mmCIF file of C-alpha atoms in Angstrom:
data_model
loop_
_atom_site.group_PDB
_atom_site.id
_atom_site.type_symbol
_atom_site.label_atom_id
_atom_site.label_comp_id
_atom_site.label_asym_id
_atom_site.label_seq_id
_atom_site.Cartn_x
_atom_site.Cartn_y
_atom_site.Cartn_z
ATOM 1 C CA UNK A 1 151.019 197.212 124.576
ATOM 2 C CA UNK A 2 152.078 200.770 124.066
ATOM 3 C CA UNK A 3 155.441 201.769 124.494
ATOM 4 C CA UNK A 4 156.799 205.245 125.660
ATOM 5 C CA UNK A 5 160.301 206.340 125.555
ATOM 6 C CA UNK A 6 161.793 209.838 126.900
ATOM 7 C CA UNK A 7 165.423 211.034 126.129
ATOM 8 C CA UNK A 8 167.005 214.479 126.817
ATOM 9 C CA UNK A 9 169.293 214.790 123.685
ATOM 10 C CA UNK A 10 171.152 217.936 124.810
ATOM 11 C CA UNK A 11 170.536 219.298 121.087
ATOM 12 C CA UNK A 12 168.671 217.285 118.755
ATOM 13 C CA UNK A 13 170.557 218.364 115.659
ATOM 14 C CA UNK A 14 173.798 217.437 117.450
ATOM 15 C CA UNK A 15 172.090 214.114 118.310
ATOM 16 C CA UNK A 16 171.237 213.178 114.881
ATOM 17 C CA UNK A 17 174.845 213.186 114.024
ATOM 18 C CA UNK A 18 175.307 210.599 117.030
ATOM 19 C CA UNK A 19 172.659 208.183 115.744
ATOM 20 C CA UNK A 20 169.328 209.544 117.196
ATOM 21 C CA UNK A 21 167.221 208.473 114.512
ATOM 22 C CA UNK A 22 168.524 205.069 114.524
ATOM 23 C CA UNK A 23 167.715 204.868 118.196
ATOM 24 C CA UNK A 24 164.279 205.725 117.510
ATOM 25 C CA UNK A 25 163.883 203.259 114.895
ATOM 26 C CA UNK A 26 165.566 200.525 117.112
ATOM 27 C CA UNK A 27 163.604 201.351 120.059
ATOM 28 C CA UNK A 28 160.489 201.164 118.102
ATOM 29 C CA UNK A 29 158.139 203.238 120.762
ATOM 30 C CA UNK A 30 154.735 204.343 119.966
ATOM 31 C CA UNK A 31 155.639 207.774 121.487
ATOM 32 C CA UNK A 32 159.049 209.195 121.714
ATOM 33 C CA UNK A 33 159.539 212.257 123.990
ATOM 34 C CA UNK A 34 162.533 214.311 123.505
ATOM 35 C CA UNK A 35 163.842 217.350 125.969
ATOM 36 C CA UNK A 36 166.520 219.798 125.027
ATOM 37 C CA UNK A 37 165.895 220.004 121.220
ATOM 38 C CA UNK A 38 167.365 223.315 121.189
ATOM 39 C CA UNK A 39 165.824 224.112 117.859
ATOM 40 C CA UNK A 40 163.205 227.067 116.401
ATOM 41 C CA UNK A 41 160.645 226.321 113.977
ATOM 42 C CA UNK A 42 162.024 225.793 110.600
ATOM 43 C CA UNK A 43 165.242 224.140 111.657
ATOM 44 C CA UNK A 44 164.358 220.945 111.101
ATOM 45 C CA UNK A 45 161.915 218.592 108.861
ATOM 46 C CA UNK A 46 159.088 218.026 111.436
ATOM 47 C CA UNK A 47 158.604 214.698 109.405
ATOM 48 C CA UNK A 48 162.461 213.491 109.802
ATOM 49 C CA UNK A 49 161.384 210.044 111.161
ATOM 50 C CA UNK A 50 159.023 208.033 108.988
ATOM 51 C CA UNK A 51 155.916 206.766 110.143
ATOM 52 C CA UNK A 52 155.873 209.369 113.202
ATOM 53 C CA UNK A 53 153.912 212.602 113.550
ATOM 54 C CA UNK A 54 155.803 215.438 115.432
ATOM 55 C CA UNK A 55 154.704 218.234 117.884
ATOM 56 C CA UNK A 56 156.987 220.813 119.256
ATOM 57 C CA UNK A 57 157.247 223.417 121.780
ATOM 58 C CA UNK A 58 160.210 225.839 121.015
ATOM 59 C CA UNK A 59 161.561 228.230 123.578
ATOM 60 C CA UNK A 60 161.597 231.913 122.426
ATOM 61 C CA UNK A 61 165.573 231.886 123.183
ATOM 62 C CA UNK A 62 167.467 230.675 120.250
ATOM 63 C CA UNK A 63 169.332 227.356 121.128
ATOM 64 C CA UNK A 64 167.569 226.632 124.383
ATOM 65 C CA UNK A 65 165.383 224.144 126.004
ATOM 66 C CA UNK A 66 162.432 223.065 123.792
ATOM 67 C CA UNK A 67 160.569 219.766 123.912
ATOM 68 C CA UNK A 68 158.952 217.455 121.156
ATOM 69 C CA UNK A 69 156.922 214.419 121.203
ATOM 70 C CA UNK A 70 157.065 211.995 118.232
ATOM 71 C CA UNK A 71 154.050 209.743 117.951
ATOM 72 C CA UNK A 72 152.416 207.218 115.488
ATOM 73 C CA UNK A 73 148.971 208.442 116.540
ATOM 74 C CA UNK A 74 147.594 211.563 115.853
ATOM 75 C CA UNK A 75 146.288 213.172 119.292
ATOM 76 C CA UNK A 76 142.941 215.050 119.688
ATOM 77 C CA UNK A 77 144.705 217.967 121.292
ATOM 78 C CA UNK A 78 147.991 219.668 121.685
ATOM 79 C CA UNK A 79 148.898 221.936 124.813
ATOM 80 C CA UNK A 80 151.792 223.888 124.865
ATOM 81 C CA UNK A 81 151.110 226.137 127.801
ATOM 82 C CA UNK A 82 151.039 225.470 131.595
ATOM 83 C CA UNK A 83 149.916 228.707 132.705
ATOM 84 C CA UNK A 84 153.398 230.353 133.978
ATOM 85 C CA UNK A 85 155.828 232.729 133.052
ATOM 86 C CA UNK A 86 158.216 230.023 131.995
ATOM 87 C CA UNK A 87 156.018 228.993 129.206
ATOM 88 C CA UNK A 88 158.314 231.017 126.836
ATOM 89 C CA UNK A 89 161.118 228.700 127.532
ATOM 90 C CA UNK A 90 159.491 225.935 125.772
ATOM 91 C CA UNK A 91 159.419 223.170 128.821
ATOM 92 C CA UNK A 92 156.276 221.507 128.502
ATOM 93 C CA UNK A 93 154.263 219.663 125.732
ATOM 94 C CA UNK A 94 151.009 217.714 126.249
ATOM 95 C CA UNK A 95 148.942 215.721 123.768
ATOM 96 C CA UNK A 96 145.579 214.487 124.487
ATOM 97 C CA UNK A 97 144.851 210.667 123.504
ATOM 98 C CA UNK A 98 141.641 208.669 123.714
ATOM 99 C CA UNK A 99 142.541 207.057 126.924
ATOM 100 C CA UNK A 100 145.038 209.502 128.231
ATOM 101 C CA UNK A 101 147.216 212.703 128.292
ATOM 102 C CA UNK A 102 150.967 212.082 127.434
ATOM 103 C CA UNK A 103 152.937 215.301 129.082
ATOM 104 C CA UNK A 104 156.699 215.954 127.971
ATOM 105 C CA UNK A 105 158.811 218.056 130.477
ATOM 106 C CA UNK A 106 162.023 219.799 130.808
ATOM 107 C CA UNK A 107 162.043 221.186 134.434
ATOM 108 C CA UNK A 108 163.900 224.508 134.900
ATOM 109 C CA UNK A 109 167.612 223.846 136.236
ATOM 110 C CA UNK A 110 167.860 225.854 139.811
ATOM 111 C CA UNK A 111 171.313 227.043 138.751
ATOM 112 C CA UNK A 112 174.584 226.677 140.634
ATOM 113 C CA UNK A 113 174.160 227.878 144.435
ATOM 114 C CA UNK A 114 170.422 227.733 143.548
ATOM 115 C CA UNK A 115 170.391 231.007 142.061
ATOM 116 C CA UNK A 116 166.836 230.121 140.245
ATOM 117 C CA UNK A 117 165.262 228.490 142.994
ATOM 118 C CA UNK A 118 162.259 230.745 143.281
ATOM 119 C CA UNK A 119 161.369 230.552 139.847
ATOM 120 C CA UNK A 120 161.879 226.699 139.781
ATOM 121 C CA UNK A 121 159.526 226.544 142.801
ATOM 122 C CA UNK A 122 156.869 228.636 141.277
ATOM 123 C CA UNK A 123 157.235 226.738 138.153
ATOM 124 C CA UNK A 124 156.905 223.417 140.057
ATOM 125 C CA UNK A 125 153.674 224.766 141.619
ATOM 126 C CA UNK A 126 152.054 225.823 138.270
ATOM 127 C CA UNK A 127 153.076 222.299 136.597
ATOM 128 C CA UNK A 128 151.517 220.435 139.520
ATOM 129 C CA UNK A 129 148.301 222.407 139.159
ATOM 130 C CA UNK A 130 148.320 221.831 135.302
ATOM 131 C CA UNK A 131 148.885 217.920 135.954
ATOM 132 C CA UNK A 132 146.094 217.869 138.261
ATOM 133 C CA UNK A 133 143.838 219.610 136.165
ATOM 134 C CA UNK A 134 144.522 217.056 133.323
ATOM 135 C CA UNK A 135 144.070 214.219 135.861
ATOM 136 C CA UNK A 136 140.569 215.405 136.700
ATOM 137 C CA UNK A 137 139.597 214.557 133.012
ATOM 138 C CA UNK A 138 141.611 211.283 132.526
ATOM 139 C CA UNK A 139 144.839 209.428 133.425
ATOM 140 C CA UNK A 140 148.080 211.250 132.646
ATOM 141 C CA UNK A 141 151.466 209.721 131.985
ATOM 142 C CA UNK A 142 154.456 212.468 132.234
ATOM 143 C CA UNK A 143 158.016 212.029 131.589
ATOM 144 C CA UNK A 144 161.153 213.874 130.939
ATOM 145 C CA UNK A 145 164.121 215.489 132.681
ATOM 146 C CA UNK A 146 162.774 216.711 136.151
ATOM 147 C CA UNK A 147 166.240 218.061 137.048
ATOM 148 C CA UNK A 148 166.068 216.425 140.357
ATOM 149 C CA UNK A 149 167.198 213.242 142.288
ATOM 150 C CA UNK A 150 164.521 211.916 144.535
ATOM 151 C CA UNK A 151 166.340 209.822 147.233
ATOM 152 C CA UNK A 152 169.879 208.827 148.208
ATOM 153 C CA UNK A 153 169.553 205.785 145.802
ATOM 154 C CA UNK A 154 169.289 208.002 143.046
ATOM 155 C CA UNK A 155 172.641 209.516 142.618
ATOM 156 C CA UNK A 156 176.219 207.908 143.347
ATOM 157 C CA UNK A 157 177.390 210.501 146.012
ATOM 158 C CA UNK A 158 174.307 211.761 147.809
ATOM 159 C CA UNK A 159 176.339 212.923 150.854
ATOM 160 C CA UNK A 160 178.471 214.992 148.589
ATOM 161 C CA UNK A 161 175.520 216.644 147.041
ATOM 162 C CA UNK A 162 173.072 216.946 149.558
ATOM 163 C CA UNK A 163 171.495 220.513 149.641
ATOM 164 C CA UNK A 164 173.243 221.269 146.172
ATOM 165 C CA UNK A 165 171.338 221.898 143.042
ATOM 166 C CA UNK A 166 169.537 218.698 141.802
ATOM 167 C CA UNK A 167 169.374 217.430 145.393
ATOM 168 C CA UNK A 168 168.231 220.097 147.546
ATOM 169 C CA UNK A 169 165.299 219.681 150.019
ATOM 170 C CA UNK A 170 163.172 222.302 148.305
ATOM 171 C CA UNK A 171 163.739 220.614 144.649
ATOM 172 C CA UNK A 172 163.143 216.917 146.296
ATOM 173 C CA UNK A 173 160.156 218.298 148.231
ATOM 174 C CA UNK A 174 158.505 219.393 145.263
ATOM 175 C CA UNK A 175 158.758 216.079 143.534
ATOM 176 C CA UNK A 176 157.436 214.518 146.566
ATOM 177 C CA UNK A 177 154.319 216.937 146.457
ATOM 178 C CA UNK A 178 153.793 215.695 142.879
ATOM 179 C CA UNK A 179 153.968 212.034 143.851
ATOM 180 C CA UNK A 180 151.849 212.696 146.848
ATOM 181 C CA UNK A 181 149.065 214.254 144.154
ATOM 182 C CA UNK A 182 148.339 210.937 143.023
ATOM 183 C CA UNK A 183 151.225 209.806 140.609
ATOM 184 C CA UNK A 184 153.476 206.901 140.760
ATOM 185 C CA UNK A 185 157.404 206.637 139.842
ATOM 186 C CA UNK A 186 157.165 203.838 137.445
ATOM 187 C CA UNK A 187 161.002 202.869 137.845
ATOM 188 C CA UNK A 188 160.786 202.458 141.530
ATOM 189 C CA UNK A 189 157.278 201.024 141.199
ATOM 190 C CA UNK A 190 158.928 197.948 139.651
ATOM 191 C CA UNK A 191 162.545 198.167 140.984
ATOM 192 C CA UNK A 192 162.305 199.660 144.228
ATOM 193 C CA UNK A 193 165.565 198.802 145.772
ATOM 194 C CA UNK A 194 167.823 198.747 142.497
ATOM 195 C CA UNK A 195 170.731 200.854 142.896
ATOM 196 C CA UNK A 196 173.405 202.476 140.739
ATOM 197 C CA UNK A 197 170.664 202.962 137.989
ATOM 198 C CA UNK A 198 171.089 206.305 136.406
ATOM 199 C CA UNK A 199 170.093 208.629 133.450
ATOM 200 C CA UNK A 200 172.352 211.293 133.536
ATOM 201 C CA UNK A 201 176.258 211.633 133.760
ATOM 202 C CA UNK A 202 178.655 214.600 133.815
ATOM 203 C CA UNK A 203 181.001 214.877 130.859
ATOM 204 C CA UNK A 204 183.768 215.438 133.226
ATOM 205 C CA UNK A 205 186.318 212.850 134.735
ATOM 206 C CA UNK A 206 185.038 209.784 132.412
ATOM 207 C CA UNK A 207 181.749 209.806 134.934
ATOM 208 C CA UNK A 208 179.611 207.934 132.686
ATOM 209 C CA UNK A 209 182.290 205.268 131.889
ATOM 210 C CA UNK A 210 182.544 204.713 135.890
ATOM 211 C CA UNK A 211 178.987 205.114 136.281
ATOM 212 C CA UNK A 212 179.112 208.076 138.673
ATOM 213 C CA UNK A 213 175.627 209.557 137.944
ATOM 214 C CA UNK A 214 172.128 210.956 138.594
ATOM 215 C CA UNK A 215 168.675 209.408 138.030
ATOM 216 C CA UNK A 216 166.726 212.713 137.275
ATOM 217 C CA UNK A 217 164.683 211.545 134.103
ATOM 218 C CA UNK A 218 161.317 209.776 135.085
ATOM 219 C CA UNK A 219 158.188 208.300 133.718
ATOM 220 C CA UNK A 220 155.452 209.201 136.182
ATOM 221 C CA UNK A 221 151.767 207.893 135.759
ATOM 222 C CA UNK A 222 148.443 208.457 137.625
ATOM 223 C CA UNK A 223 147.808 205.852 140.191
ATOM 224 C CA UNK A 224 145.165 204.432 138.395
ATOM 225 C CA UNK A 225 147.235 203.441 135.528
ATOM 226 C CA UNK A 226 149.494 201.155 137.707
ATOM 227 C CA UNK A 227 147.844 197.963 137.007
ATOM 228 C CA UNK A 228 148.474 198.531 133.311
ATOM 229 C CA UNK A 229 152.451 199.164 133.948
ATOM 230 C CA UNK A 230 154.555 196.207 132.401
ATOM 231 C CA UNK A 231 157.705 197.691 132.286
ATOM 232 C CA UNK A 232 160.102 200.369 133.104
ATOM 233 C CA UNK A 233 163.772 200.251 131.420
ATOM 234 C CA UNK A 234 166.892 202.600 131.564
ATOM 235 C CA UNK A 235 169.082 202.340 128.406
ATOM 236 C CA UNK A 236 172.355 203.202 130.043
ATOM 237 C CA UNK A 237 174.503 202.016 127.172
ATOM 238 C CA UNK A 238 172.468 204.278 124.492
ATOM 239 C CA UNK A 239 175.125 207.083 123.679
ATOM 240 C CA UNK A 240 174.566 210.432 122.035
ATOM 241 C CA UNK A 241 173.793 212.742 124.904
ATOM 242 C CA UNK A 242 174.720 213.163 128.453
ATOM 243 C CA UNK A 243 171.674 211.439 129.377
ATOM 244 C CA UNK A 244 170.444 208.202 128.433
ATOM 245 C CA UNK A 245 166.797 207.439 127.111
ATOM 246 C CA UNK A 246 164.029 205.585 129.359
ATOM 247 C CA UNK A 247 161.060 203.795 128.595
ATOM 248 C CA UNK A 248 157.747 202.310 129.933
ATOM 249 C CA UNK A 249 155.349 200.033 128.658
ATOM 250 C CA UNK A 250 151.476 199.732 129.345
ATOM 251 C CA UNK A 251 149.190 197.304 128.632
#
């Protein structure tokens, strides 16, 4: 069995003061993917978790975005570019392993009133083409913060937010396109009708305590990996960020 975890920590240095290292140790994953590290090279010891190699993609802008993969296994290759102008924002990181590619992503937020929707749509197309290219070589596991809720079941108040950032038709359509290109939403594959399962909550109005949230963090896998999918979990009660960790296990 191989276990993968993904977590948007909303600032890795802050998360480490709230128990991040202990969460990594406790979840005991083979690969741990992190989004929104908000770090620059040299601001953290790359070997800060014993037993894990670490791989990083930093944003050029300080204190912004950034992704990392912690892994117990050395990869064959590390890829930090998807071929889009957004590559400077440190949004994607892929490692090649003997059996598959593991891709960690922090999708662009479309911003209030969808101010950045054109950039987001362009980035989505480049990212889908990037994944398709990898998938031609070997199966792909892609995880991270996709910044979109797919269906009504994936957020607490869909009618209130329909058409808004994170639940607009263009954003949902791009996720649908990606799934249509040969990928599976692992959580829904195993829990197709489970309600009130979210991965992000606003800090406002005690929304996490009231479980008024959104499921915007995903593990997607190439369709041919579906027979190996053993588990998909959401760790709602692990704190330290406005997101919670999620995981999958493959045989």
